[in-house]
Amino acid sequence: MPQLILLDKLSPIHKTTSRKLNTTGSLIIKPACECKHAAFGAGPLTDPHLPHPHKIEEEEETFMGPPSKNVRTISQEAFDELVKENIEDLGLDPTEALEDAIQTLTLQGVDLSGIVTCVPGEGNVRENPVIKCLERLKEMGLGDNDLDEMVGLLDELVGLLTGVEGSGNVAIGVRNGGLELVCSICSNIPIVSEKVLVSALKTLALLIHDVQSTEMFRSSDGPKMVVGILKDGNESLEILDTGFAVVAAAATGNEVVKELLMELKIDELILEVLNRQSKGNIQGLYDSIRVLLTPDDNRVVASQVYGYARRFAKIGIARALVESLRSGLASPSLVSASVALKAVAVNDEICKSIAESGGIDVIFKYIDESGEQGNRIVARACCSLLSKLAGSDSNKSAIVAKEGINKLILLSARFSDDPSVLQEVMSIFTVLCLRSPDNAARAMEAGAGDLAIQAMEKFSNVQQVQKNSCLMIRNLVVRNPENRQIKFLPLYRTLLLSHGIEKILRRAKVKHETCKEAATDALRDLGLDNYNS
């Protein structure tokens, strides 16, 4: 028996007698040849009741890599015409007509982002505040009076774009030419008009919000424009911060934009700014480093960001970031600088150079201070960075020599109620103990076994804590069979099998799919024969 979709009897779509639902809830669409006003190129996706010349269009991304699914779109004019038809031809009241149009198009998979949906008679598209701002900006010149008004309009746009969540204002702005318009404004505003330029850059960073908008930015010659602004305005912290915010937004998820920025030598500009503004808080700069070195474009088979990270380190950005970390625990850029430095640390050579620049000493300073002051955000960021640096064998020795194991156990005790910190601490122990039985023995003596058991018991629902615990346990015992059973030594507070770790691991294996492999490996290396069960 086919499954029926039950809809509210009063739903406006039932009054639209020419549209029917099949048993899967999809609209039954007549073949394109039967449609009086068939949409161009839409084939069976066409709604025969969309009046000519308005149509649903299919857009297929033609970027590198595997093709994405087709994107079905409709123009603002077509949407408005459909609502009007619902009122005039089907006798729906304005509210019902709007709801029916939205429901009909949504069921067909049409992307309505950026469409202004207002009830006829209660407003119109041109009254939308985002569109009003954009229309006024299009009319303006670059005279002093115009520039003053332009600042106000751009700041108003920033407020609208960052205001009510889910308002769709960003998409509305992009659909109505806002991104290209603001790019043009940024290209034509002189650097001396700093206030206008900063407002325009803030607006631009907000409008660039997805791959499509990053492509619009690229097509508008945005990379060259923003790099030019950063070079010419490098004396202004505000221009630098907002300009690099645009870089971060534009490079997110777009490998081509990353490549264009690197061709424009954005790395050398970053180094220059870091060296000149080491005490300044340029959040956008650190975000740019992180984004430029993140392989986040799923359209490409192989990203080039590893090579970019090596370039960053070669010219001295890693060393400059270590200096940025010295600004103190209260620095608002401390966490961002830590994340950026982690992104640069992609191989053993770079990790060693960071340690040689004093990076490990600085990290432990903040680990101690964050523990004393209860700053879990800094503690988590520093532990995450230390875990990356510990991948170098020489750095492992340095961390242990600096009493790092005891410091981490103390930190875990101070943040025993915060799983996000504990999972980072366990990640460090996992790396420190990899192929290092001496470090595994020291970790057990310091209380790593207790940490694993207590964390897994206390946070049984936190998948990452469970997984990191499994990984740590495996490395604690794989080369150290003595860590599996009880040892009557004063420093050994607990050992694993005698305190129920098998039961805890099996529970994690069953409860969390992401832990299955790690828990199985831990059970095997604990010497249990039935580790697969």
PDB file of C-alpha atoms in Angstrom, residues 66-272:
ATOM      1  CA  PRO A  66      33.351  16.662  -9.496  1.00  0.00           C
ATOM      2  CA  PRO A  67      30.225  18.539 -10.597  1.00  0.00           C
ATOM      3  CA  SER A  68      27.818  19.488  -7.870  1.00  0.00           C
ATOM      4  CA  LYS A  69      24.094  18.978  -7.991  1.00  0.00           C
ATOM      5  CA  ASN A  70      22.085  21.354 -10.122  1.00  0.00           C
ATOM      6  CA  VAL A  71      20.821  24.451  -8.352  1.00  0.00           C
ATOM      7  CA  ARG A  72      17.231  25.396  -9.234  1.00  0.00           C
ATOM      8  CA  THR A  73      16.542  29.116  -9.011  1.00  0.00           C
ATOM      9  CA  ILE A  74      13.800  31.589  -9.779  1.00  0.00           C
ATOM     10  CA  SER A  75      13.956  35.335 -10.355  1.00  0.00           C
ATOM     11  CA  GLN A  76      12.309  37.839  -8.048  1.00  0.00           C
ATOM     12  CA  GLU A  77       9.996  38.830 -10.896  1.00  0.00           C
ATOM     13  CA  ALA A  78       8.928  35.227 -11.501  1.00  0.00           C
ATOM     14  CA  PHE A  79       8.234  34.723  -7.814  1.00  0.00           C
ATOM     15  CA  ASP A  80       6.148  37.897  -7.610  1.00  0.00           C
ATOM     16  CA  GLU A  81       4.232  36.882 -10.743  1.00  0.00           C
ATOM     17  CA  LEU A  82       3.461  33.471  -9.244  1.00  0.00           C
ATOM     18  CA  VAL A  83       2.053  35.091  -6.103  1.00  0.00           C
ATOM     19  CA  LYS A  84       0.006  37.454  -8.265  1.00  0.00           C
ATOM     20  CA  GLU A  85      -1.342  34.533 -10.310  1.00  0.00           C
ATOM     21  CA  ASN A  86      -2.381  32.735  -7.128  1.00  0.00           C
ATOM     22  CA  ILE A  87      -4.472  35.776  -6.176  1.00  0.00           C
ATOM     23  CA  GLU A  88      -5.976  36.599  -9.560  1.00  0.00           C
ATOM     24  CA  ASP A  89      -6.450  33.149 -11.084  1.00  0.00           C
ATOM     25  CA  LEU A  90      -6.941  30.924  -8.055  1.00  0.00           C
ATOM     26  CA  GLY A  91      -8.765  33.279  -5.740  1.00  0.00           C
ATOM     27  CA  LEU A  92      -6.363  32.973  -2.789  1.00  0.00           C
ATOM     28  CA  ASP A  93      -6.049  35.810  -0.334  1.00  0.00           C
ATOM     29  CA  PRO A  94      -2.600  37.516  -0.319  1.00  0.00           C
ATOM     30  CA  THR A  95      -1.227  35.612   2.679  1.00  0.00           C
ATOM     31  CA  GLU A  96      -2.364  32.260   1.288  1.00  0.00           C
ATOM     32  CA  ALA A  97      -1.021  33.170  -2.141  1.00  0.00           C
ATOM     33  CA  LEU A  98       2.432  33.890  -0.688  1.00  0.00           C
ATOM     34  CA  GLU A  99       2.462  30.707   1.411  1.00  0.00           C
ATOM     35  CA  ASP A 100       1.354  28.615  -1.561  1.00  0.00           C
ATOM     36  CA  ALA A 101       4.077  30.037  -3.806  1.00  0.00           C
ATOM     37  CA  ILE A 102       6.752  29.330  -1.193  1.00  0.00           C
ATOM     38  CA  GLN A 103       5.462  25.808  -0.562  1.00  0.00           C
ATOM     39  CA  THR A 104       5.089  24.968  -4.239  1.00  0.00           C
ATOM     40  CA  LEU A 105       8.604  26.101  -5.148  1.00  0.00           C
ATOM     41  CA  THR A 106      10.191  24.554  -2.080  1.00  0.00           C
ATOM     42  CA  LEU A 107       8.644  21.185  -2.937  1.00  0.00           C
ATOM     43  CA  GLN A 108      10.235  21.471  -6.394  1.00  0.00           C
ATOM     44  CA  GLY A 109      13.648  22.087  -4.812  1.00  0.00           C
ATOM     45  CA  VAL A 110      13.887  25.699  -5.908  1.00  0.00           C
ATOM     46  CA  ASP A 111      16.427  27.793  -3.997  1.00  0.00           C
ATOM     47  CA  LEU A 112      14.546  30.799  -2.630  1.00  0.00           C
ATOM     48  CA  SER A 113      17.506  32.386  -0.848  1.00  0.00           C
ATOM     49  CA  GLY A 114      17.643  36.074  -1.661  1.00  0.00           C
ATOM     50  CA  ILE A 115      14.001  36.239  -2.704  1.00  0.00           C
ATOM     51  CA  VAL A 116      12.050  38.960  -0.892  1.00  0.00           C
ATOM     52  CA  THR A 117       8.853  37.300   0.324  1.00  0.00           C
ATOM     53  CA  CYS A 118       6.318  39.946   1.270  1.00  0.00           C
ATOM     54  CA  VAL A 119       2.538  39.757   1.357  1.00  0.00           C
ATOM     55  CA  PRO A 120       1.042  41.683  -1.608  1.00  0.00           C
ATOM     56  CA  GLY A 121      -0.614  44.852  -0.402  1.00  0.00           C
ATOM     57  CA  GLU A 122       1.481  45.001   2.769  1.00  0.00           C
ATOM     58  CA  GLY A 123       4.730  45.960   1.080  1.00  0.00           C
ATOM     59  CA  ASN A 124       6.810  45.511  -2.050  1.00  0.00           C
ATOM     60  CA  VAL A 125      10.310  44.442  -2.960  1.00  0.00           C
ATOM     61  CA  ARG A 126      11.643  47.990  -3.310  1.00  0.00           C
ATOM     62  CA  GLU A 127      10.655  48.739   0.287  1.00  0.00           C
ATOM     63  CA  ASN A 128      13.035  46.066   1.590  1.00  0.00           C
ATOM     64  CA  PRO A 129      15.644  47.979   3.665  1.00  0.00           C
ATOM     65  CA  VAL A 130      18.602  46.106   2.133  1.00  0.00           C
ATOM     66  CA  ILE A 131      17.466  46.868  -1.404  1.00  0.00           C
ATOM     67  CA  LYS A 132      16.736  50.497  -0.485  1.00  0.00           C
ATOM     68  CA  CYS A 133      20.292  50.919   0.811  1.00  0.00           C
ATOM     69  CA  LEU A 134      21.751  49.346  -2.313  1.00  0.00           C
ATOM     70  CA  GLU A 135      19.612  51.456  -4.650  1.00  0.00           C
ATOM     71  CA  ARG A 136      20.714  54.640  -2.907  1.00  0.00           C
ATOM     72  CA  LEU A 137      24.382  53.587  -2.989  1.00  0.00           C
ATOM     73  CA  LYS A 138      24.126  53.059  -6.748  1.00  0.00           C
ATOM     74  CA  GLU A 139      23.033  56.667  -7.170  1.00  0.00           C
ATOM     75  CA  MET A 140      25.906  58.194  -5.222  1.00  0.00           C
ATOM     76  CA  GLY A 141      29.135  59.815  -6.342  1.00  0.00           C
ATOM     77  CA  LEU A 142      32.399  60.331  -4.479  1.00  0.00           C
ATOM     78  CA  GLY A 143      31.951  63.927  -3.313  1.00  0.00           C
ATOM     79  CA  ASP A 144      32.496  64.804   0.337  1.00  0.00           C
ATOM     80  CA  ASN A 145      28.776  65.048   1.064  1.00  0.00           C
ATOM     81  CA  ASP A 146      28.138  61.752  -0.697  1.00  0.00           C
ATOM     82  CA  LEU A 147      30.931  60.064   1.255  1.00  0.00           C
ATOM     83  CA  ASP A 148      29.375  61.076   4.571  1.00  0.00           C
ATOM     84  CA  GLU A 149      26.035  59.635   3.514  1.00  0.00           C
ATOM     85  CA  MET A 150      27.754  56.557   2.117  1.00  0.00           C
ATOM     86  CA  VAL A 151      29.255  55.745   5.514  1.00  0.00           C
ATOM     87  CA  GLY A 152      25.803  55.870   7.053  1.00  0.00           C
ATOM     88  CA  LEU A 153      24.310  53.624   4.371  1.00  0.00           C
ATOM     89  CA  LEU A 154      27.131  51.094   4.592  1.00  0.00           C
ATOM     90  CA  ASP A 155      26.908  50.999   8.380  1.00  0.00           C
ATOM     91  CA  GLU A 156      23.155  50.514   8.065  1.00  0.00           C
ATOM     92  CA  LEU A 157      23.818  47.606   5.701  1.00  0.00           C
ATOM     93  CA  VAL A 158      26.235  46.059   8.201  1.00  0.00           C
ATOM     94  CA  GLY A 159      23.505  46.259  10.822  1.00  0.00           C
ATOM     95  CA  LEU A 160      20.977  44.635   8.499  1.00  0.00           C
ATOM     96  CA  LEU A 161      23.379  41.869   7.478  1.00  0.00           C
ATOM     97  CA  THR A 162      24.317  41.038  11.069  1.00  0.00           C
ATOM     98  CA  GLY A 163      20.884  41.624  12.593  1.00  0.00           C
ATOM     99  CA  VAL A 164      18.111  39.070  12.906  1.00  0.00           C
ATOM    100  CA  GLU A 165      19.374  35.544  12.323  1.00  0.00           C
ATOM    101  CA  GLY A 166      17.583  33.830   9.478  1.00  0.00           C
ATOM    102  CA  SER A 167      16.399  37.097   7.943  1.00  0.00           C
ATOM    103  CA  GLY A 168      18.009  36.206   4.613  1.00  0.00           C
ATOM    104  CA  ASN A 169      19.354  39.745   4.264  1.00  0.00           C
ATOM    105  CA  VAL A 170      22.812  38.607   3.156  1.00  0.00           C
ATOM    106  CA  ALA A 171      21.360  36.521   0.330  1.00  0.00           C
ATOM    107  CA  ILE A 172      19.027  39.369  -0.623  1.00  0.00           C
ATOM    108  CA  GLY A 173      21.974  41.741  -0.788  1.00  0.00           C
ATOM    109  CA  VAL A 174      24.014  39.394  -2.985  1.00  0.00           C
ATOM    110  CA  ARG A 175      21.088  38.560  -5.296  1.00  0.00           C
ATOM    111  CA  ASN A 176      20.445  42.264  -5.869  1.00  0.00           C
ATOM    112  CA  GLY A 177      23.983  43.118  -6.898  1.00  0.00           C
ATOM    113  CA  GLY A 178      25.283  44.189  -3.501  1.00  0.00           C
ATOM    114  CA  LEU A 179      28.558  42.312  -3.673  1.00  0.00           C
ATOM    115  CA  GLU A 180      29.605  43.699  -7.057  1.00  0.00           C
ATOM    116  CA  LEU A 181      28.484  47.178  -5.987  1.00  0.00           C
ATOM    117  CA  VAL A 182      30.538  47.162  -2.773  1.00  0.00           C
ATOM    118  CA  CYS A 183      33.551  45.761  -4.659  1.00  0.00           C
ATOM    119  CA  SER A 184      33.249  48.723  -7.018  1.00  0.00           C
ATOM    120  CA  ILE A 185      33.015  51.145  -4.091  1.00  0.00           C
ATOM    121  CA  CYS A 186      36.140  49.635  -2.484  1.00  0.00           C
ATOM    122  CA  SER A 187      38.013  49.923  -5.783  1.00  0.00           C
ATOM    123  CA  ASN A 188      37.189  53.607  -6.196  1.00  0.00           C
ATOM    124  CA  ILE A 189      37.383  54.975  -2.644  1.00  0.00           C
ATOM    125  CA  PRO A 190      40.775  56.579  -1.944  1.00  0.00           C
ATOM    126  CA  ILE A 191      42.765  55.295   1.041  1.00  0.00           C
ATOM    127  CA  VAL A 192      42.540  58.726   2.691  1.00  0.00           C
ATOM    128  CA  SER A 193      38.777  58.194   3.035  1.00  0.00           C
ATOM    129  CA  GLU A 194      39.474  55.601   5.694  1.00  0.00           C
ATOM    130  CA  LYS A 195      36.087  55.707   7.388  1.00  0.00           C
ATOM    131  CA  VAL A 196      34.205  54.940   4.174  1.00  0.00           C
ATOM    132  CA  LEU A 197      36.668  52.263   3.150  1.00  0.00           C
ATOM    133  CA  VAL A 198      36.470  50.477   6.508  1.00  0.00           C
ATOM    134  CA  SER A 199      32.657  50.465   6.359  1.00  0.00           C
ATOM    135  CA  ALA A 200      32.740  49.147   2.794  1.00  0.00           C
ATOM    136  CA  LEU A 201      35.194  46.371   3.701  1.00  0.00           C
ATOM    137  CA  LYS A 202      33.052  45.354   6.672  1.00  0.00           C
ATOM    138  CA  THR A 203      30.027  45.133   4.377  1.00  0.00           C
ATOM    139  CA  LEU A 204      31.946  43.171   1.756  1.00  0.00           C
ATOM    140  CA  ALA A 205      33.197  40.612   4.284  1.00  0.00           C
ATOM    141  CA  LEU A 206      29.588  39.944   5.315  1.00  0.00           C
ATOM    142  CA  LEU A 207      28.286  39.626   1.753  1.00  0.00           C
ATOM    143  CA  ILE A 208      30.892  36.967   0.897  1.00  0.00           C
ATOM    144  CA  HIS A 209      29.233  34.031   2.616  1.00  0.00           C
ATOM    145  CA  ASP A 210      29.294  30.983   0.319  1.00  0.00           C
ATOM    146  CA  VAL A 211      31.087  29.541  -2.706  1.00  0.00           C
ATOM    147  CA  GLN A 212      28.862  31.383  -5.155  1.00  0.00           C
ATOM    148  CA  SER A 213      29.646  34.735  -3.549  1.00  0.00           C
ATOM    149  CA  THR A 214      33.385  33.949  -3.450  1.00  0.00           C
ATOM    150  CA  GLU A 215      33.168  33.336  -7.196  1.00  0.00           C
ATOM    151  CA  MET A 216      31.403  36.693  -7.646  1.00  0.00           C
ATOM    152  CA  PHE A 217      34.238  38.294  -5.669  1.00  0.00           C
ATOM    153  CA  ARG A 218      36.811  36.618  -7.911  1.00  0.00           C
ATOM    154  CA  SER A 219      34.973  37.683 -11.069  1.00  0.00           C
ATOM    155  CA  SER A 220      34.956  41.276  -9.792  1.00  0.00           C
ATOM    156  CA  ASP A 221      38.772  41.181  -9.555  1.00  0.00           C
ATOM    157  CA  GLY A 222      38.332  41.214  -5.780  1.00  0.00           C
ATOM    158  CA  PRO A 223      41.632  39.524  -4.823  1.00  0.00           C
ATOM    159  CA  LYS A 224      43.719  42.165  -6.615  1.00  0.00           C
ATOM    160  CA  MET A 225      41.565  44.962  -5.207  1.00  0.00           C
ATOM    161  CA  VAL A 226      41.780  43.862  -1.559  1.00  0.00           C
ATOM    162  CA  VAL A 227      45.516  43.155  -1.702  1.00  0.00           C
ATOM    163  CA  GLY A 228      46.044  46.640  -3.135  1.00  0.00           C
ATOM    164  CA  ILE A 229      44.028  48.178  -0.311  1.00  0.00           C
ATOM    165  CA  LEU A 230      46.017  46.242   2.310  1.00  0.00           C
ATOM    166  CA  LYS A 231      49.301  47.411   0.812  1.00  0.00           C
ATOM    167  CA  ASP A 232      48.264  51.047   0.546  1.00  0.00           C
ATOM    168  CA  GLY A 233      46.501  51.147   3.911  1.00  0.00           C
ATOM    169  CA  ASN A 234      48.989  49.206   6.011  1.00  0.00           C
ATOM    170  CA  GLU A 235      49.340  52.078   8.503  1.00  0.00           C
ATOM    171  CA  SER A 236      45.741  51.696   9.621  1.00  0.00           C
ATOM    172  CA  LEU A 237      44.792  48.888  12.005  1.00  0.00           C
ATOM    173  CA  GLU A 238      41.141  49.177  10.990  1.00  0.00           C
ATOM    174  CA  ILE A 239      41.853  48.881   7.279  1.00  0.00           C
ATOM    175  CA  LEU A 240      44.145  45.935   7.931  1.00  0.00           C
ATOM    176  CA  ASP A 241      41.628  44.152  10.136  1.00  0.00           C
ATOM    177  CA  THR A 242      38.650  44.631   7.820  1.00  0.00           C
ATOM    178  CA  GLY A 243      40.725  44.009   4.693  1.00  0.00           C
ATOM    179  CA  PHE A 244      42.042  40.704   6.008  1.00  0.00           C
ATOM    180  CA  ALA A 245      38.494  39.807   7.088  1.00  0.00           C
ATOM    181  CA  VAL A 246      37.573  40.087   3.399  1.00  0.00           C
ATOM    182  CA  VAL A 247      40.551  37.867   2.495  1.00  0.00           C
ATOM    183  CA  ALA A 248      39.408  35.224   4.994  1.00  0.00           C
ATOM    184  CA  ALA A 249      35.817  35.310   3.753  1.00  0.00           C
ATOM    185  CA  ALA A 250      36.799  35.156   0.079  1.00  0.00           C
ATOM    186  CA  ALA A 251      39.304  32.311   0.486  1.00  0.00           C
ATOM    187  CA  THR A 252      36.936  30.123   2.501  1.00  0.00           C
ATOM    188  CA  GLY A 253      36.039  27.056   0.451  1.00  0.00           C
ATOM    189  CA  ASN A 254      37.578  28.425  -2.750  1.00  0.00           C
ATOM    190  CA  GLU A 255      40.909  27.006  -3.888  1.00  0.00           C
ATOM    191  CA  VAL A 256      41.113  29.341  -6.888  1.00  0.00           C
ATOM    192  CA  VAL A 257      40.814  32.448  -4.716  1.00  0.00           C
ATOM    193  CA  LYS A 258      43.510  31.050  -2.424  1.00  0.00           C
ATOM    194  CA  GLU A 259      45.788  30.560  -5.410  1.00  0.00           C
ATOM    195  CA  LEU A 260      45.134  34.075  -6.736  1.00  0.00           C
ATOM    196  CA  LEU A 261      45.935  35.585  -3.344  1.00  0.00           C
ATOM    197  CA  MET A 262      49.170  33.607  -3.126  1.00  0.00           C
ATOM    198  CA  GLU A 263      50.120  34.761  -6.629  1.00  0.00           C
ATOM    199  CA  LEU A 264      49.600  38.310  -5.361  1.00  0.00           C
ATOM    200  CA  LYS A 265      52.112  37.494  -2.577  1.00  0.00           C
ATOM    201  CA  ILE A 266      49.636  37.752   0.277  1.00  0.00           C
ATOM    202  CA  ASP A 267      52.126  35.747   2.387  1.00  0.00           C
ATOM    203  CA  GLU A 268      54.751  38.485   2.157  1.00  0.00           C
ATOM    204  CA  LEU A 269      52.152  41.089   3.057  1.00  0.00           C
ATOM    205  CA  ILE A 270      51.076  39.015   6.078  1.00  0.00           C
ATOM    206  CA  LEU A 271      54.673  38.778   7.282  1.00  0.00           C
ATOM    207  CA  GLU A 272      55.189  42.515   6.876  1.00  0.00           C
TER     208      GLU A 272
END
